[in-house]
CSV table of N, CA, C and O and ligand atoms in Angstrom, one decimal:
chain,number,residue,atom,x,y,z
A,1295,UNK,N,1.4,-133.4,17.8
A,1295,UNK,CA,1.5,-133.7,19.3
A,1295,UNK,C,1.6,-135.2,19.5
A,1295,UNK,O,0.8,-135.9,18.9
A,1296,UNK,N,2.5,-135.6,20.3
A,1296,UNK,CA,2.7,-137.0,20.6
A,1296,UNK,C,1.6,-137.4,21.7
A,1296,UNK,O,1.1,-136.6,22.4
A,1297,UNK,N,1.4,-138.7,21.8
A,1297,UNK,CA,0.4,-139.2,22.8
A,1297,UNK,C,0.9,-138.8,24.2
A,1297,UNK,O,0.1,-138.6,25.1
A,1298,UNK,N,2.2,-138.8,24.4
A,1298,UNK,CA,2.7,-138.5,25.7
A,1298,UNK,C,2.4,-137.1,26.2
A,1298,UNK,O,2.3,-136.8,27.4
A,1299,UNK,N,2.2,-136.2,25.2
A,1299,UNK,CA,1.8,-134.8,25.5
A,1299,UNK,C,0.3,-134.5,25.5
A,1299,UNK,O,-0.1,-133.4,25.7
A,1300,UNK,N,-0.4,-135.6,25.2
A,1300,UNK,CA,-1.9,-135.4,24.9
A,1300,UNK,C,-2.7,-135.2,26.2
A,1300,UNK,O,-2.6,-136.1,27.1
A,1301,UNK,N,-3.4,-134.1,26.3
A,1301,UNK,CA,-4.2,-133.9,27.5
A,1301,UNK,C,-5.2,-135.0,27.8
A,1301,UNK,O,-5.2,-135.4,29.0
A,1302,UNK,N,-5.9,-135.5,26.8
A,1302,UNK,CA,-6.9,-136.5,27.1
A,1302,UNK,C,-6.3,-137.8,27.4
A,1302,UNK,O,-6.9,-138.7,28.1
A,1303,UNK,N,-5.2,-138.1,26.8
A,1303,UNK,CA,-4.5,-139.4,27.2
A,1303,UNK,C,-4.1,-139.3,28.6
A,1303,UNK,O,-4.3,-140.3,29.4
A,1304,UNK,N,-3.6,-138.2,29.1
A,1304,UNK,CA,-3.3,-138.0,30.5
A,1304,UNK,C,-4.5,-138.1,31.4
A,1304,UNK,O,-4.4,-138.7,32.5
A,1305,UNK,N,-5.6,-137.5,31.0
A,1305,UNK,CA,-6.8,-137.6,31.8
A,1305,UNK,C,-7.3,-139.1,31.8
A,1305,UNK,O,-7.7,-139.6,32.9
A,1306,UNK,N,-7.3,-139.8,30.7
A,1306,UNK,CA,-7.7,-141.2,30.6
A,1306,UNK,C,-6.8,-142.1,31.5
A,1306,UNK,O,-7.3,-143.1,32.1
A,1307,UNK,N,-5.5,-141.7,31.6
A,1307,UNK,CA,-4.6,-142.5,32.5
A,1307,UNK,C,-4.7,-142.0,34.0
A,1307,UNK,O,-3.9,-142.4,34.8
A,1308,UNK,N,-5.5,-141.0,34.2
A,1308,UNK,CA,-5.7,-140.4,35.5
A,1308,UNK,C,-4.4,-139.8,36.0
A,1308,UNK,O,-4.1,-139.7,37.2
A,1309,UNK,N,-3.6,-139.3,35.1
A,1309,UNK,CA,-2.4,-138.5,35.4
A,1309,UNK,C,-2.7,-137.0,35.7
A,1309,UNK,O,-1.9,-136.3,36.3
A,1310,UNK,N,-3.9,-136.6,35.1
A,1310,UNK,CA,-4.4,-135.3,35.4
A,1310,UNK,C,-5.8,-135.5,36.0
A,1310,UNK,O,-6.6,-136.3,35.5
A,1311,UNK,N,-6.1,-134.8,37.1
A,1311,UNK,CA,-7.4,-135.1,37.7
A,1311,UNK,C,-8.6,-134.6,36.9
A,1311,UNK,O,-8.5,-133.7,36.2
A,1312,UNK,N,-9.7,-135.4,37.0
A,1312,UNK,CA,-10.9,-135.0,36.3
A,1312,UNK,C,-12.1,-135.6,37.2
A,1312,UNK,O,-11.9,-136.5,38.0
A,1313,UNK,N,-13.3,-135.1,36.9
A,1313,UNK,CA,-14.5,-135.6,37.6
A,1313,UNK,C,-15.1,-136.7,36.8
A,1313,UNK,O,-15.8,-136.4,35.8
A,1314,UNK,N,-14.7,-137.9,37.1
A,1314,UNK,CA,-15.2,-139.1,36.3
A,1314,UNK,C,-16.6,-139.5,36.7
A,1314,UNK,O,-16.9,-139.6,37.9
A,1315,UNK,N,-17.5,-139.6,35.7
A,1315,UNK,CA,-18.8,-140.0,36.0
A,1315,UNK,C,-19.1,-141.5,35.5
A,1315,UNK,O,-20.1,-142.1,35.8
A,1316,UNK,N,-18.2,-142.0,34.7
A,1316,UNK,CA,-18.3,-143.4,34.1
A,1316,UNK,C,-17.0,-143.8,33.6
A,1316,UNK,O,-16.2,-143.0,33.1
A,1317,UNK,N,-16.7,-145.1,33.8
A,1317,UNK,CA,-15.4,-145.6,33.2
A,1317,UNK,C,-15.6,-147.1,32.9
A,1317,UNK,O,-16.3,-147.8,33.6
A,1318,UNK,N,-15.1,-147.5,31.8
A,1318,UNK,CA,-15.0,-149.0,31.5
A,1318,UNK,C,-13.6,-149.2,30.9
A,1318,UNK,O,-12.7,-148.3,30.9
A,1319,UNK,N,-13.4,-150.4,30.3
A,1319,UNK,CA,-12.1,-150.7,29.8
A,1319,UNK,C,-11.7,-149.9,28.6
A,1319,UNK,O,-10.5,-149.8,28.3
A,1320,UNK,N,-12.7,-149.4,27.9
A,1320,UNK,CA,-12.4,-148.7,26.7
A,1320,UNK,C,-12.3,-147.2,26.8
A,1320,UNK,O,-11.7,-146.5,26.0
A,1321,UNK,N,-13.1,-146.6,27.7
A,1321,UNK,CA,-13.3,-145.2,27.8
A,1321,UNK,C,-13.5,-144.6,29.2
A,1321,UNK,O,-13.9,-145.4,30.1
A,1322,UNK,N,-13.4,-143.3,29.3
A,1322,UNK,CA,-13.7,-142.6,30.5
A,1322,UNK,C,-14.7,-141.5,30.1
A,1322,UNK,O,-14.5,-140.9,29.0
A,1323,UNK,N,-15.6,-141.2,31.0
A,1323,UNK,CA,-16.5,-140.1,30.8
A,1323,UNK,C,-16.3,-139.1,32.0
A,1323,UNK,O,-16.4,-139.5,33.2
A,1324,UNK,N,-16.0,-137.8,31.6
A,1324,UNK,CA,-15.7,-136.8,32.7
A,1324,UNK,C,-16.6,-135.6,32.5
A,1324,UNK,O,-17.1,-135.3,31.4
A,1325,UNK,N,-16.7,-134.8,33.6
A,1325,UNK,CA,-17.4,-133.5,33.4
A,1325,UNK,C,-16.5,-132.5,32.7
A,1325,UNK,O,-15.3,-132.4,33.0
A,1326,UNK,N,-17.0,-131.8,31.7
A,1326,UNK,CA,-16.2,-130.8,31.0
A,1326,UNK,C,-15.9,-129.7,32.0
A,1326,UNK,O,-16.7,-129.3,32.8
A,1327,UNK,N,-14.6,-129.2,31.8
A,1327,UNK,CA,-14.1,-128.2,32.8
A,1327,UNK,C,-14.8,-126.8,32.5
A,1327,UNK,O,-14.8,-126.0,33.4
A,1328,UNK,N,-15.3,-126.6,31.3
A,1328,UNK,CA,-16.0,-125.3,31.0
A,1328,UNK,C,-17.3,-125.6,30.4
A,1328,UNK,O,-17.5,-125.5,29.1
A,1329,UNK,N,-18.3,-126.1,31.2
A,1329,UNK,CA,-19.6,-126.6,30.6
A,1329,UNK,C,-20.4,-125.5,29.9
A,1329,UNK,O,-20.4,-124.4,30.3
A,1330,UNK,N,-21.0,-125.9,28.8
A,1330,UNK,CA,-21.8,-125.0,28.0
A,1330,UNK,C,-23.3,-125.4,28.2
A,1330,UNK,O,-24.2,-124.8,27.5
A,1331,UNK,N,-23.6,-126.4,29.1
A,1331,UNK,CA,-25.0,-126.8,29.4
A,1331,UNK,C,-24.9,-127.3,30.8
A,1331,UNK,O,-23.9,-127.7,31.3
A,1332,UNK,N,-26.1,-127.4,31.5
A,1332,UNK,CA,-26.1,-127.9,32.8
A,1332,UNK,C,-25.5,-129.3,32.9
A,1332,UNK,O,-24.8,-129.6,34.0
A,1333,UNK,N,-25.7,-130.1,31.9
A,1333,UNK,CA,-24.9,-131.4,31.8
A,1333,UNK,C,-24.0,-131.3,30.6
A,1333,UNK,O,-24.5,-131.1,29.5
A,1334,UNK,N,-22.7,-131.4,30.9
A,1334,UNK,CA,-21.7,-131.4,29.8
A,1334,UNK,C,-20.6,-132.4,30.1
A,1334,UNK,O,-19.8,-132.2,31.0
A,1335,UNK,N,-20.8,-133.6,29.5
A,1335,UNK,CA,-19.9,-134.7,29.7
A,1335,UNK,C,-19.0,-134.9,28.5
A,1335,UNK,O,-19.5,-134.8,27.4
A,1336,UNK,N,-17.8,-135.3,28.7
A,1336,UNK,CA,-16.9,-135.7,27.6
A,1336,UNK,C,-16.7,-137.2,27.7
A,1336,UNK,O,-16.3,-137.7,28.8
A,1337,UNK,N,-16.9,-137.9,26.6
A,1337,UNK,CA,-16.6,-139.4,26.5
A,1337,UNK,C,-15.3,-139.5,25.8
A,1337,UNK,O,-15.2,-139.1,24.6
A,1338,UNK,N,-14.3,-140.0,26.4
A,1338,UNK,CA,-12.9,-140.1,25.9
A,1338,UNK,C,-12.4,-141.5,25.8
A,1338,UNK,O,-12.3,-142.2,26.9
A,1339,UNK,N,-12.1,-142.0,24.6
A,1339,UNK,CA,-11.5,-143.3,24.5
A,1339,UNK,C,-10.1,-143.3,25.2
A,1339,UNK,O,-9.4,-142.3,25.2
A,1340,UNK,N,-9.8,-144.5,25.8
A,1340,UNK,CA,-8.5,-144.5,26.5
A,1340,UNK,C,-7.3,-144.6,25.5
A,1340,UNK,O,-6.2,-144.3,25.9
A,1341,UNK,N,-7.6,-145.1,24.3
A,1341,UNK,CA,-6.5,-145.2,23.3
A,1341,UNK,C,-6.5,-143.9,22.4
A,1341,UNK,O,-7.6,-143.4,22.1
A,1342,UNK,N,-5.4,-143.5,22.0
A,1342,UNK,CA,-5.3,-142.2,21.3
A,1342,UNK,C,-5.6,-142.3,19.8
A,1342,UNK,O,-5.0,-143.2,19.1
A,1343,UNK,N,-6.5,-141.5,19.3
A,1343,UNK,CA,-6.6,-141.2,17.9
A,1343,UNK,C,-6.9,-139.7,17.9
A,1343,UNK,O,-7.6,-139.2,18.7
A,1344,UNK,N,-6.2,-139.0,16.9
A,1344,UNK,CA,-6.3,-137.5,17.0
A,1344,UNK,C,-7.7,-137.0,16.7
A,1344,UNK,O,-8.2,-136.1,17.3
A,1345,UNK,N,-8.3,-137.6,15.7
A,1345,UNK,CA,-9.7,-137.1,15.4
A,1345,UNK,C,-10.5,-138.3,14.7
A,1345,UNK,O,-9.9,-139.4,14.5
A,1346,UNK,N,-11.7,-138.0,14.4
A,1346,UNK,CA,-12.5,-139.1,13.7
A,1346,UNK,C,-11.9,-139.5,12.4
A,1346,UNK,O,-12.0,-140.6,12.0
A,1347,UNK,N,-11.2,-138.5,11.8
A,1347,UNK,CA,-10.5,-138.8,10.5
A,1347,UNK,C,-9.4,-139.9,10.6
A,1347,UNK,O,-9.0,-140.5,9.6
A,1348,UNK,N,-9.0,-140.1,11.9
A,1348,UNK,CA,-7.9,-141.1,12.1
A,1348,UNK,C,-8.5,-142.5,12.5
A,1348,UNK,O,-7.7,-143.4,12.8
A,1349,UNK,N,-9.8,-142.6,12.6
A,1349,UNK,CA,-10.5,-143.8,12.9
A,1349,UNK,C,-10.6,-144.7,11.7
A,1349,UNK,O,-10.7,-144.2,10.6
A,1350,UNK,N,-10.6,-146.0,11.9
A,1350,UNK,CA,-10.6,-146.9,10.8
A,1350,UNK,C,-11.6,-148.1,11.1
A,1350,UNK,O,-12.3,-148.0,12.1
A,1351,UNK,N,-11.6,-149.0,10.2
A,1351,UNK,CA,-12.5,-150.2,10.4
A,1351,UNK,C,-12.4,-150.8,11.7
A,1351,UNK,O,-13.4,-151.3,12.3
A,1352,UNK,N,-11.2,-150.8,12.3
A,1352,UNK,CA,-10.9,-151.5,13.6
A,1352,UNK,C,-11.6,-150.8,14.7
A,1352,UNK,O,-11.7,-151.3,15.8
A,1353,UNK,N,-12.0,-149.5,14.5
A,1353,UNK,CA,-12.6,-148.7,15.5
A,1353,UNK,C,-14.1,-148.8,15.5
A,1353,UNK,O,-14.8,-148.1,16.3
A,1354,UNK,N,-14.7,-149.6,14.6
A,1354,UNK,CA,-16.1,-149.7,14.5
A,1354,UNK,C,-16.8,-150.0,15.8
A,1354,UNK,O,-17.8,-149.3,16.2
A,1355,UNK,N,-16.3,-151.0,16.5
A,1355,UNK,CA,-16.9,-151.4,17.8
A,1355,UNK,C,-16.8,-150.3,18.9
A,1355,UNK,O,-17.7,-149.9,19.6
A,1356,UNK,N,-15.6,-149.7,18.9
A,1356,UNK,CA,-15.3,-148.6,19.9
A,1356,UNK,C,-16.3,-147.5,19.7
A,1356,UNK,O,-16.9,-147.0,20.6
A,1357,UNK,N,-16.5,-147.1,18.4
A,1357,UNK,CA,-17.3,-145.9,18.1
A,1357,UNK,C,-18.8,-146.2,18.5
A,1357,UNK,O,-19.5,-145.4,19.0
A,1358,UNK,N,-19.2,-147.5,18.3
A,1358,UNK,CA,-20.6,-147.8,18.7
A,1358,UNK,C,-20.7,-147.9,20.2
A,1358,UNK,O,-21.7,-147.4,20.8
A,1359,UNK,N,-19.7,-148.4,20.8
A,1359,UNK,CA,-19.7,-148.5,22.3
A,1359,UNK,C,-19.7,-147.2,23.0
A,1359,UNK,O,-20.3,-147.0,24.0
A,1360,UNK,N,-19.1,-146.2,22.4
A,1360,UNK,CA,-19.1,-144.8,22.9
A,1360,UNK,C,-20.6,-144.3,22.9
A,1360,UNK,O,-21.0,-143.7,23.9
A,1361,UNK,N,-21.3,-144.6,21.9
A,1361,UNK,CA,-22.7,-144.1,21.9
A,1361,UNK,C,-23.5,-144.8,22.9
A,1361,UNK,O,-24.4,-144.2,23.6
A,1362,UNK,N,-23.3,-146.1,23.1
A,1362,UNK,CA,-24.1,-146.8,24.1
A,1362,UNK,C,-23.7,-146.4,25.5
A,1362,UNK,O,-24.5,-146.3,26.4
A,1363,UNK,N,-22.4,-146.1,25.7
A,1363,UNK,CA,-21.9,-145.5,27.0
A,1363,UNK,C,-22.6,-144.2,27.3
A,1363,UNK,O,-23.0,-143.9,28.4
A,1364,UNK,N,-22.7,-143.4,26.2
A,1364,UNK,CA,-23.3,-142.1,26.4
A,1364,UNK,C,-24.8,-142.2,26.8
A,1364,UNK,O,-25.3,-141.4,27.7
A,1365,UNK,N,-25.5,-143.2,26.3
A,1365,UNK,CA,-26.9,-143.4,26.7
A,1365,UNK,C,-26.9,-143.8,28.2
A,1365,UNK,O,-27.8,-143.3,28.9
A,1366,UNK,N,-26.0,-144.7,28.6
A,1366,UNK,CA,-25.9,-145.1,30.0
A,1366,UNK,C,-25.7,-143.9,30.9
A,1366,UNK,O,-26.3,-143.7,31.9
A,1367,UNK,N,-24.8,-143.0,30.5
A,1367,UNK,CA,-24.5,-141.8,31.3
A,1367,UNK,C,-25.7,-140.9,31.3
A,1367,UNK,O,-26.0,-140.3,32.3
A,1368,UNK,N,-26.3,-140.7,30.1
A,1368,UNK,CA,-27.5,-139.8,30.1
A,1368,UNK,C,-28.6,-140.4,31.1
A,1368,UNK,O,-29.3,-139.6,31.8
A,1369,UNK,N,-28.8,-141.7,31.1
A,1369,UNK,CA,-29.8,-142.2,32.1
A,1369,UNK,C,-29.3,-142.0,33.5
A,1369,UNK,O,-30.1,-141.6,34.3
A,1370,UNK,N,-28.0,-142.2,33.7
A,1370,UNK,CA,-27.5,-142.0,35.1
A,1370,UNK,C,-27.7,-140.6,35.6
A,1370,UNK,O,-28.0,-140.4,36.8
A,1371,UNK,N,-27.5,-139.7,34.7
A,1371,UNK,CA,-27.6,-138.2,35.0
A,1371,UNK,C,-29.0,-137.7,34.8
A,1371,UNK,O,-29.2,-136.5,34.9
A,1372,UNK,N,-30.0,-138.5,34.5
A,1372,UNK,CA,-31.4,-138.2,34.5
A,1372,UNK,C,-31.7,-137.2,33.4
A,1372,UNK,O,-32.6,-136.3,33.6
A,1373,UNK,N,-31.1,-137.3,32.2
A,1373,UNK,CA,-31.4,-136.4,31.1
A,1373,UNK,C,-32.0,-137.3,29.9
A,1373,UNK,O,-32.3,-136.7,28.9
A,1374,UNK,N,-32.0,-138.6,30.1
A,1374,UNK,CA,-32.4,-139.4,29.0
A,1374,UNK,C,-33.8,-139.2,28.5
A,1374,UNK,O,-34.1,-139.1,27.3
A,1375,UNK,N,-34.8,-139.0,29.4
A,1375,UNK,CA,-36.2,-138.8,29.1
A,1375,UNK,C,-36.4,-137.5,28.4
A,1375,UNK,O,-37.1,-137.4,27.3
A,1376,UNK,N,-35.8,-136.4,28.9
A,1376,UNK,CA,-36.1,-135.1,28.3
A,1376,UNK,C,-35.3,-134.9,27.0
A,1376,UNK,O,-35.7,-134.1,26.2
A,1377,UNK,N,-34.2,-135.6,26.9
A,1377,UNK,CA,-33.4,-135.5,25.7
A,1377,UNK,C,-32.1,-134.8,25.8
A,1377,UNK,O,-31.9,-134.1,26.8
A,1378,UNK,N,-31.2,-135.1,24.9
A,1378,UNK,CA,-29.8,-134.6,25.0
A,1378,UNK,C,-29.2,-134.6,23.6
A,1378,UNK,O,-29.9,-135.0,22.6
A,1379,UNK,N,-28.0,-134.1,23.5
A,1379,UNK,CA,-27.3,-134.1,22.2
A,1379,UNK,C,-25.9,-134.8,22.4
A,1379,UNK,O,-25.2,-134.5,23.4
A,1380,UNK,N,-25.5,-135.7,21.5
A,1380,UNK,CA,-24.2,-136.3,21.5
A,1380,UNK,C,-23.5,-135.9,20.2
A,1380,UNK,O,-24.1,-136.1,19.1
A,1381,UNK,N,-22.4,-135.3,20.4
A,1381,UNK,CA,-21.7,-134.8,19.2
A,1381,UNK,C,-20.2,-135.0,19.3
A,1381,UNK,O,-19.6,-135.1,20.4
A,1382,UNK,N,-19.6,-135.0,18.1
A,1382,UNK,CA,-18.1,-135.1,18.0
A,1382,UNK,C,-17.6,-134.0,17.1
A,1382,UNK,O,-18.0,-133.9,15.9
A,1383,UNK,N,-16.8,-133.0,17.6
A,1383,UNK,CA,-16.2,-132.0,16.8
A,1383,UNK,C,-15.0,-132.6,16.1
A,1383,UNK,O,-14.2,-133.3,16.7
A,1384,UNK,N,-14.9,-132.4,14.8
A,1384,UNK,CA,-13.8,-132.9,14.0
A,1384,UNK,C,-13.1,-131.8,13.2
A,1384,UNK,O,-13.7,-131.2,12.4
A,1385,UNK,N,-11.8,-131.6,13.6
A,1385,UNK,CA,-11.0,-130.6,12.8
A,1385,UNK,C,-11.3,-129.2,13.1
A,1385,UNK,O,-12.2,-128.9,13.9
A,1386,UNK,N,-10.5,-128.3,12.5
A,1386,UNK,CA,-10.7,-126.8,12.8
A,1386,UNK,C,-12.1,-126.3,12.5
A,1386,UNK,O,-12.6,-125.6,13.4
A,1387,UNK,N,-12.6,-126.6,11.4
A,1387,UNK,CA,-13.9,-126.0,11.1
A,1387,UNK,C,-15.0,-126.6,11.9
A,1387,UNK,O,-16.1,-126.0,12.2
A,1388,UNK,N,-14.8,-127.9,12.4
A,1388,UNK,CA,-15.7,-128.5,13.3
A,1388,UNK,C,-15.6,-128.1,14.7
A,1388,UNK,O,-16.4,-128.5,15.5
A,1389,UNK,N,-14.6,-127.3,15.0
A,1389,UNK,CA,-14.5,-126.7,16.4
A,1389,UNK,C,-13.7,-127.6,17.3
A,1389,UNK,O,-13.8,-127.5,18.5
A,1390,UNK,N,-12.9,-128.5,16.8
A,1390,UNK,CA,-12.2,-129.4,17.7
A,1390,UNK,C,-10.9,-128.7,18.2
A,1390,UNK,O,-10.1,-128.3,17.4
A,1391,UNK,N,-10.8,-128.6,19.5
A,1391,UNK,CA,-9.7,-127.9,20.1
A,1391,UNK,C,-8.7,-129.0,20.7
A,1391,UNK,O,-7.5,-128.7,20.6
A,1392,UNK,N,-9.1,-130.1,21.2
A,1392,UNK,CA,-8.2,-131.1,21.8
A,1392,UNK,C,-8.2,-132.2,20.8
A,1392,UNK,O,-9.2,-132.9,20.5
A,1393,UNK,N,-6.9,-132.5,20.3
A,1393,UNK,CA,-6.8,-133.5,19.2
A,1393,UNK,C,-6.6,-134.9,19.7
A,1393,UNK,O,-5.6,-135.5,19.6
A,1394,UNK,N,-7.7,-135.3,20.4
A,1394,UNK,CA,-7.8,-136.7,20.8
A,1394,UNK,C,-9.3,-137.0,20.8
A,1394,UNK,O,-10.1,-136.2,21.4
A,1395,UNK,N,-9.7,-137.9,20.0
A,1395,UNK,CA,-11.2,-138.1,19.7
A,1395,UNK,C,-12.0,-138.1,21.0
A,1395,UNK,O,-11.6,-138.8,22.0
A,1396,UNK,N,-13.1,-137.4,21.0
A,1396,UNK,CA,-14.0,-137.4,22.2
A,1396,UNK,C,-15.3,-136.9,21.7
A,1396,UNK,O,-15.5,-136.2,20.7
A,1397,UNK,N,-16.3,-137.3,22.5
A,1397,UNK,CA,-17.7,-137.0,22.2
A,1397,UNK,C,-18.3,-136.1,23.3
A,1397,UNK,O,-17.9,-136.4,24.5
A,1398,UNK,N,-19.0,-135.1,23.0
A,1398,UNK,CA,-19.7,-134.3,24.0
A,1398,UNK,C,-21.1,-134.8,24.2
A,1398,UNK,O,-21.9,-135.0,23.2
A,1399,UNK,N,-21.5,-135.0,25.5
A,1399,UNK,CA,-22.9,-135.3,25.8
A,1399,UNK,C,-23.4,-134.0,26.5
A,1399,UNK,O,-22.9,-133.6,27.6
A,1400,UNK,N,-24.4,-133.4,25.9
A,1400,UNK,CA,-25.0,-132.1,26.4
A,1400,UNK,C,-26.4,-132.3,26.7
A,1400,UNK,O,-27.2,-132.9,26.0
A,1401,UNK,N,-26.8,-131.7,27.8
A,1401,UNK,CA,-28.3,-131.8,28.2
A,1401,UNK,C,-28.6,-130.9,29.4
A,1401,UNK,O,-27.7,-130.1,29.9
A,1402,UNK,N,-29.8,-130.9,29.8
A,1402,UNK,CA,-30.2,-130.1,31.0
A,1402,UNK,C,-30.8,-128.8,30.6
A,1402,UNK,O,-31.2,-128.0,31.5
A,1403,UNK,N,-30.9,-128.5,29.3
A,1403,UNK,CA,-31.6,-127.3,28.8
A,1403,UNK,C,-32.0,-127.6,27.3
A,1403,UNK,O,-31.5,-128.6,26.7
A,1404,UNK,N,-32.8,-126.7,26.8
A,1404,UNK,CA,-33.2,-126.8,25.4
A,1404,UNK,C,-32.0,-126.4,24.6
A,1404,UNK,O,-31.5,-125.3,24.7
A,1405,UNK,N,-31.5,-127.3,23.7
A,1405,UNK,CA,-30.3,-127.0,22.9
A,1405,UNK,C,-30.8,-126.5,21.5
A,1405,UNK,O,-31.6,-127.0,20.9
A,1406,UNK,N,-30.2,-125.4,21.1
A,1406,UNK,CA,-30.6,-124.7,19.9
A,1406,UNK,C,-30.2,-125.5,18.7
A,1406,UNK,O,-29.3,-126.3,18.7
A,1407,UNK,N,-30.9,-125.2,17.6
A,1407,UNK,CA,-30.4,-125.8,16.3
A,1407,UNK,C,-30.7,-124.8,15.2
A,1407,UNK,O,-31.8,-124.2,15.2
A,1408,UNK,N,-29.8,-124.5,14.2
A,1408,UNK,CA,-28.5,-125.2,14.1
A,1408,UNK,C,-27.5,-124.7,15.1
A,1408,UNK,O,-27.6,-123.6,15.5
A,1409,UNK,N,-26.5,-125.6,15.4
A,1409,UNK,CA,-25.4,-125.2,16.3
A,1409,UNK,C,-24.4,-124.3,15.6
A,1409,UNK,O,-24.3,-124.3,14.3
A,1410,UNK,N,-23.6,-123.5,16.3
A,1410,UNK,CA,-22.5,-122.7,15.8
A,1410,UNK,C,-23.0,-121.5,15.0
A,1410,UNK,O,-24.1,-121.2,15.0
B,1063,AMP,P1,-13.4,-129.8,21.5
B,1063,AMP,O1,-13.5,-128.3,21.2
B,1063,AMP,O2,-14.4,-130.6,20.9
B,1063,AMP,O3,-12.0,-130.3,21.3
B,1063,AMP,O4,-13.7,-129.9,23.1
B,1063,AMP,C1,-12.7,-129.9,24.1
B,1063,AMP,C2,-13.4,-129.8,25.4
B,1063,AMP,O5,-12.5,-130.1,26.4
B,1063,AMP,C3,-13.9,-128.4,25.7
B,1063,AMP,O6,-15.3,-128.4,25.9
B,1063,AMP,C4,-13.1,-128.0,27.0
B,1063,AMP,O7,-13.8,-127.2,27.9
B,1063,AMP,C5,-12.7,-129.4,27.5
B,1063,AMP,N1,-11.6,-129.4,28.4
B,1063,AMP,C6,-10.3,-128.9,28.2
B,1063,AMP,N2,-9.5,-129.2,29.1
B,1063,AMP,C7,-10.2,-130.0,30.0
B,1063,AMP,C8,-9.9,-130.6,31.3
B,1063,AMP,N3,-8.7,-130.5,31.8
B,1063,AMP,N4,-10.9,-131.3,31.9
B,1063,AMP,C9,-12.1,-131.4,31.4
B,1063,AMP,N5,-12.5,-130.8,30.2
B,1063,AMP,C10,-11.5,-130.1,29.6
B,1064,ZN,ZN1,-4.5,-138.7,23.3
């Protein structure tokens, strides 16, 4: 799939509507359209990489900044104290459906372990 056809590139460019809860120059955080927990946020970098496997040394800062943005969103949505889960599905066995790197921020209920 080319970047022009990528759903999350379109959402990041606001060509497709989404409920944005946080945005900065590198990423956008939106409410998941099909939430699996009371809080289910997607953190989506504005630049396209299909999966974590396509990230490189140049992405080190971006990947760290996504985690810090997730903490900021967790605090904003009042789940930081009780706890939450931040995860990235990678590839078919990892459950990745949209081939544009993104992290899920889940909270608002007790999350089971192991997942899947
Ligand atoms: P993954 O399985 O890790 O690729 O997660 C993709 C996520 O994107 C799923 O949780 C979907 O519910 C979510 N999703 C798909 N389309 C949209 C959309 N248009 N707006 C918000 N979330 C979406
Ligand atoms: Zn993309």
